[in-house]
Short mmCIF file of C-alpha atoms in Angstrom, two decimals:
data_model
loop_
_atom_site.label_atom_id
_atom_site.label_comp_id
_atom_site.label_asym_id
_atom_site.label_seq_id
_atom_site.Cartn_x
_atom_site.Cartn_y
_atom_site.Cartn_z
CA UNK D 26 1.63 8.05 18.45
CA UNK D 27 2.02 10.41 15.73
CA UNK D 28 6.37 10.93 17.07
CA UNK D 29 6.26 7.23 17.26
CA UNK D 30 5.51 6.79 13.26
CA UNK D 31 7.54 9.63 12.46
CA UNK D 32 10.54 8.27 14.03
CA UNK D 33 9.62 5.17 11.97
CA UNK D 34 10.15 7.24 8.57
CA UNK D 35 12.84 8.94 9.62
CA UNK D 36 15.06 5.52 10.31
CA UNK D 37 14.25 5.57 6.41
CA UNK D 38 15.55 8.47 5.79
CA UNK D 39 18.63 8.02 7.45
CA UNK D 40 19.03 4.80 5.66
CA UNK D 41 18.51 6.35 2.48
CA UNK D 42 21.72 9.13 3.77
CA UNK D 43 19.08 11.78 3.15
CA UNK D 44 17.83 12.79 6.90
CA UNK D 45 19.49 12.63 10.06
CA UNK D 46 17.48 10.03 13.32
CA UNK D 47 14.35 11.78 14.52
CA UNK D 48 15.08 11.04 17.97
CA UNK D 49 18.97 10.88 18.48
CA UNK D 50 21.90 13.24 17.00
CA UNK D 51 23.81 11.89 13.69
CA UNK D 52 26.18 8.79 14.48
CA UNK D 53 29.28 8.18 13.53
CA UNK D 54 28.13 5.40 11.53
CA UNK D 55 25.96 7.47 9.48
CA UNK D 56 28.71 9.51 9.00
CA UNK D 57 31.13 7.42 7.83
CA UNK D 58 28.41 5.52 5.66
CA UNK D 59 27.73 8.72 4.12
CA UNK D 60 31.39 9.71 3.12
CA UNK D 61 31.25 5.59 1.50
CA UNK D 62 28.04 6.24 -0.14
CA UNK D 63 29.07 9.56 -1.93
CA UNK D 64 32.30 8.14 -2.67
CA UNK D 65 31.10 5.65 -4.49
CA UNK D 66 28.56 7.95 -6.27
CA UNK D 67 30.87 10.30 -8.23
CA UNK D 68 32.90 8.14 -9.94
CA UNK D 69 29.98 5.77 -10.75
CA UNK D 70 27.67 8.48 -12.41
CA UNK D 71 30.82 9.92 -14.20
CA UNK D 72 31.91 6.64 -15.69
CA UNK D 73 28.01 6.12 -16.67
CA UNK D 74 27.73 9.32 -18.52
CA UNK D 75 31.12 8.63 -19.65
CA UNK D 76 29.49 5.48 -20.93
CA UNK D 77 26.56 6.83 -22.49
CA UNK D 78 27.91 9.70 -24.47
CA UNK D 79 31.09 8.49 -26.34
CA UNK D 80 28.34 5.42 -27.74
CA UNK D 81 25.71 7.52 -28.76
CA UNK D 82 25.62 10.12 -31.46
CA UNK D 83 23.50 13.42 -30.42
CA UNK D 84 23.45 16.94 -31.47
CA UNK D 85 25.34 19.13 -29.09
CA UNK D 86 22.39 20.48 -27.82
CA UNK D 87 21.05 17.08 -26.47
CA UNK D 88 24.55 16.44 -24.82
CA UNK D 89 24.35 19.57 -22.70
CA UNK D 90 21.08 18.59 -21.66
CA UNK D 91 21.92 15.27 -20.44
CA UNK D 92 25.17 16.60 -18.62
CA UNK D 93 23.51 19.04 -16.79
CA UNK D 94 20.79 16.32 -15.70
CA UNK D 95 23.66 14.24 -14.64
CA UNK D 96 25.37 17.15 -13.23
CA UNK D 97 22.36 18.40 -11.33
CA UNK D 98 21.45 14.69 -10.03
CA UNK D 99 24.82 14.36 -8.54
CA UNK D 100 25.34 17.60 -6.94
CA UNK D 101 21.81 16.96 -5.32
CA UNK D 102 22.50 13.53 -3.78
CA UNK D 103 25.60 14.78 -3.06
CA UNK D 104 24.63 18.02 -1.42
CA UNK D 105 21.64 16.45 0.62
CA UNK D 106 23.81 13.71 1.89
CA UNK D 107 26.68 15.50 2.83
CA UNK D 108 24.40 18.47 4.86
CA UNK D 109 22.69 16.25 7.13
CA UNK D 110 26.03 14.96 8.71
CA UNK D 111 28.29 17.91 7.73
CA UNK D 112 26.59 21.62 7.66
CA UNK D 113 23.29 21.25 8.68
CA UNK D 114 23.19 19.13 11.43
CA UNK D 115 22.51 22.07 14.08
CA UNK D 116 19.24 22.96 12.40
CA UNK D 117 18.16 19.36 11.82
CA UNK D 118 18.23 19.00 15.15
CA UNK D 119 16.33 21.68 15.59
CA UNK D 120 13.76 21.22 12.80
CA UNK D 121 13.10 17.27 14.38
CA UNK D 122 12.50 19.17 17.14
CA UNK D 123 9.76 21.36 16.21
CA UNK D 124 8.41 18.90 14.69
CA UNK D 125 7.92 16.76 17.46
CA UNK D 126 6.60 20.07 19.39
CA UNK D 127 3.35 19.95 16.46
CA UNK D 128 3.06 15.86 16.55
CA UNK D 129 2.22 15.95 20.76
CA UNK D 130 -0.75 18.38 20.03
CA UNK D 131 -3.45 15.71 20.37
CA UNK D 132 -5.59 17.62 17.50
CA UNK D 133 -2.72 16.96 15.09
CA UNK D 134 -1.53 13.34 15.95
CA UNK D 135 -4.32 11.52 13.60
CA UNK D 136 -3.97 13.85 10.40
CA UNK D 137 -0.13 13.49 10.77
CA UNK D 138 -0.11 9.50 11.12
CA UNK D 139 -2.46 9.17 8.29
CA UNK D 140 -0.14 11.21 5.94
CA UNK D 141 2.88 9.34 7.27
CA UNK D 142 1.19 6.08 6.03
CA UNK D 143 0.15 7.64 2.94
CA UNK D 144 4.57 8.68 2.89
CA UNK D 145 5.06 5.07 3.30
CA UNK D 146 2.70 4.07 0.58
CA UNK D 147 4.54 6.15 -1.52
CA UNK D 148 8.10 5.38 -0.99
CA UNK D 149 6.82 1.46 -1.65
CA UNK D 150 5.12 2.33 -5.06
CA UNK D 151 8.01 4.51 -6.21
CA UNK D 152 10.64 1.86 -5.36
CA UNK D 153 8.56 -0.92 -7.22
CA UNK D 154 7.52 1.45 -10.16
CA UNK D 155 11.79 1.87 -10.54
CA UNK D 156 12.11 -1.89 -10.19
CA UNK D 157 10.12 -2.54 -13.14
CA UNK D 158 11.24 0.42 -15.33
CA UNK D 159 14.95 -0.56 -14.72
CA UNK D 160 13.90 -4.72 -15.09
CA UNK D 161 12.27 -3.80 -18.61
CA UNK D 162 15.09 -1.56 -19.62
CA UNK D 163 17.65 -3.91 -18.77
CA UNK D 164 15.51 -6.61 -21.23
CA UNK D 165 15.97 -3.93 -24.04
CA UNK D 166 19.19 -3.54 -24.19
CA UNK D 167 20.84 -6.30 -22.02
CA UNK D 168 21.96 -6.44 -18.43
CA UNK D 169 25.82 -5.53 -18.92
CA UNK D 170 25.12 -2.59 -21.75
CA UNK D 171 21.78 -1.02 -19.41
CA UNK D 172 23.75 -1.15 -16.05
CA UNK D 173 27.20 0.12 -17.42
CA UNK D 174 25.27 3.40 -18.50
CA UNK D 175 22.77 3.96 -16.01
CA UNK D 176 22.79 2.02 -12.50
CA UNK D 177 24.00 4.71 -10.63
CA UNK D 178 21.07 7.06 -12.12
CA UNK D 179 18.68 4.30 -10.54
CA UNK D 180 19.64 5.29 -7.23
CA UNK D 181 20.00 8.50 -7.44
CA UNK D 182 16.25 8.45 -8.89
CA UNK D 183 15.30 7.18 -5.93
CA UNK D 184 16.82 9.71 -3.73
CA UNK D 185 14.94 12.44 -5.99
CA UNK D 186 11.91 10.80 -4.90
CA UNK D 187 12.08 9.98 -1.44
CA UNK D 188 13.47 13.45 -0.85
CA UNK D 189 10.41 15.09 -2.15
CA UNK D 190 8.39 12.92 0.03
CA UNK D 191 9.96 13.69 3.15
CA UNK D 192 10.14 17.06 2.09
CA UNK D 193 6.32 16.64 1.34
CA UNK D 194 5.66 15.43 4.78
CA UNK D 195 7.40 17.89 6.46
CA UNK D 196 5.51 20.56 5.18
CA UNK D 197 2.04 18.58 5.65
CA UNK D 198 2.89 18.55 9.44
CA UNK D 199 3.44 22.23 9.29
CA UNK D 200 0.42 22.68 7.15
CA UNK D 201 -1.43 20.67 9.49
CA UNK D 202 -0.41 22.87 12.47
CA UNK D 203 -1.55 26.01 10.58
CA UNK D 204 -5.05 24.91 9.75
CA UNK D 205 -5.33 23.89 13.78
CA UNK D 206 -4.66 27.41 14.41
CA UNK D 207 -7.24 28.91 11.88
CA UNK D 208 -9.58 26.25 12.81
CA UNK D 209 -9.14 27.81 16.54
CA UNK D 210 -9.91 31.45 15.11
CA UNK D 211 -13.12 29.98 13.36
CA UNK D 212 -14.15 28.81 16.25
CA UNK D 213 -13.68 32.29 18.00
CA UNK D 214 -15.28 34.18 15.08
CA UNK D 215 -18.72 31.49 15.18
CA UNK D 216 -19.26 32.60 18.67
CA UNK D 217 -21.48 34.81 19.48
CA UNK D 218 -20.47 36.04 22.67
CA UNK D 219 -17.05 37.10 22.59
CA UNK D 220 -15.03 37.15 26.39
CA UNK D 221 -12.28 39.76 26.35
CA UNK D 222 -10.14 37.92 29.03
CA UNK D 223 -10.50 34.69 26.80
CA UNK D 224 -9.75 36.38 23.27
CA UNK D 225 -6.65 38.32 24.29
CA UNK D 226 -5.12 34.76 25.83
CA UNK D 227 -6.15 33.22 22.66
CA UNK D 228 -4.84 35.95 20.76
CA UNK D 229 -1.50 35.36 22.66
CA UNK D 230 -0.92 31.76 22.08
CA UNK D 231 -2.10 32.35 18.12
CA UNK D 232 0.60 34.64 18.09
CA UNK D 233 3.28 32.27 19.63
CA UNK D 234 2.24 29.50 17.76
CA UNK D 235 3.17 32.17 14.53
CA UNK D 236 6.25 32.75 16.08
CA UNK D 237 7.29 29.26 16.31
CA UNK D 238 5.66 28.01 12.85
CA UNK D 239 7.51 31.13 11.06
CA UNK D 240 10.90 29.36 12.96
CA UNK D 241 9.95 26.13 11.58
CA UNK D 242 9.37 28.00 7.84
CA UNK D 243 13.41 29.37 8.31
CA UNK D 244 14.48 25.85 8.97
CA UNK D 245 12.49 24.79 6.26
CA UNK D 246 14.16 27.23 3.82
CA UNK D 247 17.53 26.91 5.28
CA UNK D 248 17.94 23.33 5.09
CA UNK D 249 15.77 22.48 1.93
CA UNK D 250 16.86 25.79 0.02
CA UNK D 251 19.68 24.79 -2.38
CA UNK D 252 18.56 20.80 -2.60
CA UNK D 253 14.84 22.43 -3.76
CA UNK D 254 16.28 24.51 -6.34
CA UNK D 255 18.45 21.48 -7.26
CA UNK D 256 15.76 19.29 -7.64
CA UNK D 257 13.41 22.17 -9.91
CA UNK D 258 16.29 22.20 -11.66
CA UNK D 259 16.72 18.73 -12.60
CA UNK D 260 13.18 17.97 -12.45
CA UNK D 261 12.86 20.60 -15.80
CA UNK D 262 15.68 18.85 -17.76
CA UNK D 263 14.96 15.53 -17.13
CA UNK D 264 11.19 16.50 -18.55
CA UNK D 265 12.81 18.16 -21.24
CA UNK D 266 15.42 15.50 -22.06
CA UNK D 267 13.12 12.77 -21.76
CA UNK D 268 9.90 13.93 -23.71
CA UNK D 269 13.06 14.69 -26.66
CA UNK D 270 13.65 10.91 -26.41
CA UNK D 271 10.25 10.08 -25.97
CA UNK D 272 9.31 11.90 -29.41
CA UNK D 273 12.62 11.01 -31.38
CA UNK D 274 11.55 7.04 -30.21
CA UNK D 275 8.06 7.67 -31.87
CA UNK D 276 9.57 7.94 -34.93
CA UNK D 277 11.47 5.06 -35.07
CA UNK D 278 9.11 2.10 -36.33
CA UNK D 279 9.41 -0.48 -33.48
CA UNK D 280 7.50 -3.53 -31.50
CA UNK D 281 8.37 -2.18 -28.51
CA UNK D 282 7.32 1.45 -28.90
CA UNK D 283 4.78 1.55 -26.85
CA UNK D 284 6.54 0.19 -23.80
CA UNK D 285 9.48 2.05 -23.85
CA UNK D 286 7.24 5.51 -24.40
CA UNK D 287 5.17 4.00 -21.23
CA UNK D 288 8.63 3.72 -19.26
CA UNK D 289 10.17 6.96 -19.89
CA UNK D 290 6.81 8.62 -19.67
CA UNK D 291 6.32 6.88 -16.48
CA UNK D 292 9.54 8.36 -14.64
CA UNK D 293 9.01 11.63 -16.44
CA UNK D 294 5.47 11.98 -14.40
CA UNK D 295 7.18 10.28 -10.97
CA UNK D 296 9.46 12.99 -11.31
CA UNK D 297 7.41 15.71 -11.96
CA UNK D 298 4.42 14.57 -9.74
CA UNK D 299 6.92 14.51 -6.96
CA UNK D 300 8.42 17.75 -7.54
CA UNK D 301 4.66 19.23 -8.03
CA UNK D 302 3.43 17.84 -4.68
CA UNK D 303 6.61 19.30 -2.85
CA UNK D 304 5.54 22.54 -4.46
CA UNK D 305 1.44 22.48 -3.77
CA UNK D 306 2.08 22.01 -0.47
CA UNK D 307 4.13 25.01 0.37
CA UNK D 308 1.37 27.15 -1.57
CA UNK D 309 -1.06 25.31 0.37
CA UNK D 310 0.63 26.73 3.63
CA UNK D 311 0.65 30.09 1.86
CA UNK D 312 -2.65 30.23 1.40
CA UNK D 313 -3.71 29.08 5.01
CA UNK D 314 -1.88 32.08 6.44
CA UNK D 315 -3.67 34.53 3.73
CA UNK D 316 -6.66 32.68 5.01
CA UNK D 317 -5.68 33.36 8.76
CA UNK D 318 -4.77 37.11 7.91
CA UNK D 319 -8.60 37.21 6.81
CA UNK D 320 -9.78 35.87 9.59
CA UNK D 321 -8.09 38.51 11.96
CA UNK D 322 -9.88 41.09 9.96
CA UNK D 323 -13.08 39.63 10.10
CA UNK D 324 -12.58 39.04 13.76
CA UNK D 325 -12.30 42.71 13.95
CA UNK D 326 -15.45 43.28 12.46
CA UNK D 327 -17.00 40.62 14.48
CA UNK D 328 -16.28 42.45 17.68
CA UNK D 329 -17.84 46.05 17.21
CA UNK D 330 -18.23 46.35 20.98
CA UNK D 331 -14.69 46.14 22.27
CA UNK D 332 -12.84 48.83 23.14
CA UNK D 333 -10.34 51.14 21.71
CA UNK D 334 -7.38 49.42 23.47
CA UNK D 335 -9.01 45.68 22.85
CA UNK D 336 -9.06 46.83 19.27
CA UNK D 337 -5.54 47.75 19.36
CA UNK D 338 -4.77 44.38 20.23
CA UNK D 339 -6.45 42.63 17.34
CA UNK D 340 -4.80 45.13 14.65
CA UNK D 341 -1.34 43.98 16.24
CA UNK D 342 -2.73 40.63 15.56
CA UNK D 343 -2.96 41.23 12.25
CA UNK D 344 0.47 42.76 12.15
CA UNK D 345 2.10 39.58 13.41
CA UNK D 346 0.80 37.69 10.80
CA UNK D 347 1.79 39.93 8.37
CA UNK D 348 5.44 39.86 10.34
CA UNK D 349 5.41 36.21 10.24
CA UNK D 350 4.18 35.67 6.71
CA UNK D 351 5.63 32.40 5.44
CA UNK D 352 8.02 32.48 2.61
CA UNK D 353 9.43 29.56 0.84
CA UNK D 354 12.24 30.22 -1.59
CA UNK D 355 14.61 28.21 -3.06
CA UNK D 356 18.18 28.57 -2.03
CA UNK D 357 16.59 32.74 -2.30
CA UNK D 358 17.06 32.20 -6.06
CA UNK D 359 12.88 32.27 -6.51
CA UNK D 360 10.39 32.13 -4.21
CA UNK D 361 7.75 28.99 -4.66
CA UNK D 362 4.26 28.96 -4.96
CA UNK D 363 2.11 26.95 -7.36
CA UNK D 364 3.27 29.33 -10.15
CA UNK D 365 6.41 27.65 -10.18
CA UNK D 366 4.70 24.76 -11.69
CA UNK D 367 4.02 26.35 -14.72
CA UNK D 368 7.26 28.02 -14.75
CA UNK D 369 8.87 24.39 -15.24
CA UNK D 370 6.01 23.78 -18.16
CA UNK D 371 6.88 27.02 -20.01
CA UNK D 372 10.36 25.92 -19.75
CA UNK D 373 10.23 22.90 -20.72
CA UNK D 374 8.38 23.65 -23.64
CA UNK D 375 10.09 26.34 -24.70
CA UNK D 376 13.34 24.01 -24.78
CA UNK D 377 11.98 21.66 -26.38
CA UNK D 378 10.88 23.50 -29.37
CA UNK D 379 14.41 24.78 -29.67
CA UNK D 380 15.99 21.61 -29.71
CA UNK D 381 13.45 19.89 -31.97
CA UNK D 382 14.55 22.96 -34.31
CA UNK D 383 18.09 22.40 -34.35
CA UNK D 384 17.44 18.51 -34.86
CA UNK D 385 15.47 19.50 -38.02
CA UNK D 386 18.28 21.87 -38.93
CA UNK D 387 20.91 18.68 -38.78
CA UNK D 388 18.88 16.40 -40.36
#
């Protein structure tokens, strides 16, 4: 059930040129349509920011800022595109894979459908919250002017967004796999009679299960590593080059003020809300293996009458853990954890305070 929906989302993802099938190898097809769609890509969003910058006056600040956001938003739909058919289809294959491995455990399948629906939901309400933003832009400032500077943007949006959710759901399913195990260590540490025989097997297949999840972490890392710190990346500018727009538009005396702060303020918080969620959820998977490393050492405690060697085999418990401690970095330029969060708000606000300076300083 749970492979069945997956390999539902995934056909999404493949449409979208940003995952490979969940069932089958890459195609040819995709392949090809992925060379067209990247193709088209680069000269579009160069002729856009072309476009945009020789018809608008900014400080030089503000047109290094919106460079690198269009520099950053095309090397990451390029990047993520070009991987799945190109240099990481090997561990795609083997990521879809373990993830199927996680989806048959019968404990797992209804968490994992329910946050695949919950994906869905989201990729709907993202798409239709772009629709609108775009439809009231383009109402602004005319079809031909709004679409000569930013259509290709539009798209790439969307890849920003769909990428965190599958990225999202990804790590739920691992998440989900990792509170099954501590769940099964609960259990062990709420009984009262503790069976030697039974807690070294269960021991055992806690420990393979570690094995295999810390596997699923490297894939994780290897395949999501540079398109992560791509999309942190971006995810900080565009804040920081839109809530500069937004506050340069609230000076500006104008009917339509408060719509066009609601649009930009809306993709500013689909962007970062994305980005955020990609983040909690690898800090949630931290902190269920801190939470499992506990348990091992109150299951120690908990079993005062075992022997030397049956104690032996719970402090190499504990060990493996420690051994297979999930780590999440990005492309191994940072590691993430919910800190990074507020890393992106110092950031941001630090920027911003320096640009509004040297705006005051031209004025």
């Amino acid at each position: 059930m749970a492979n069945t929906w997956l390999t539902f989302f995934f056909t999404v993802g493949k449409f979208l040129t940003i995952t490979p099938p969940y069932n089958t190898k890459v195609s040819r097809s995709q392949t090809v349509c992925t060379f067209v769609v990247v193709t088209l890509q680069v000269p579009l969003m160069i002729c856009s920011a072309i476009a945009r910058e020789l018809n608008t006056l900014h400080i030089y600040a503000k047109v290094v800022v919106a460079l690198l956001v269009d520099s950053l938003l095309l090397t990451f739909s390029c990047h993520t595109a070009l991987s799945v058919v190109l240099w990481k289809k090997t561990q795609w294959q083997k990521l879809t894979g373990n993830l199927k491995i996680i989806a048959s455990n019968a404990e797992n399948t209804k968490k994992i459908v329910h946050h695949v629906k919950i994906s869905f939901v989201r990729l709907v309400t993202d798409l239709t919250i772009l629709i609108v933003v775009y439809s009231f832009w383009v109402e602004v400032f005319s079809f031909s002017y709004y679409a000569q500077r930013y259509n290709a943007h539009y798209f790439d949006y969307y890849l920003v967004y769909t990428f965190n959710i599958f990225l999202s759901l990804i790590l739920n399913v691992v998440l989900i796999q990792y509170r099954y195990l501590n769940d099964v260590l609960q259990k062990e540490i709420s009984s009262e009679i503790v069976v030697t025989n039974k807690l070294s097997k269960l021991l055992g297949e806690v420990e393979s299960s570690l094995f295999f999840l810390k596997d699923t972490v490297d894939l994780i890392n290897d395949i999501f590593g540079w398109p992560l710190a791509l999309t942190i990346s971006y995810t900080t500018l565009y804040i920081l080059n839109n809530f500069d727009f937004i506050f340069q538009n609230s000076l500006i005396p104008d009917d339509e003020i408060a719509f066009k702060i609601l649009a930009d303020t809306t993709l500013v918080l689909l962007t970062f809300i994305g980005t955020s969620v990609v983040i909690a959820r690898c800090d949630l998977i931290l902190r269920e293996a801190e939470t499992m490393l506990t348990k091992s050492y109150v299951l120690r405690r908990h079993t005062k009458m075992l022997s030397a060697q049956e104690k032996e085999v719970l402090t190499h418990f504990s060990d493996v853990i420690l051994q297979n401690f999930p780590r999440f970095s990005a492309a191994r330029f940072f590691n993430i954890d919910r800190s990074t969060i507020l890393s992106i708000l110092a950031t941001v606000v630090t920027f911003l305070i320096i640009m509004i300076q040297f705006e005051s300083s031209n004025v």
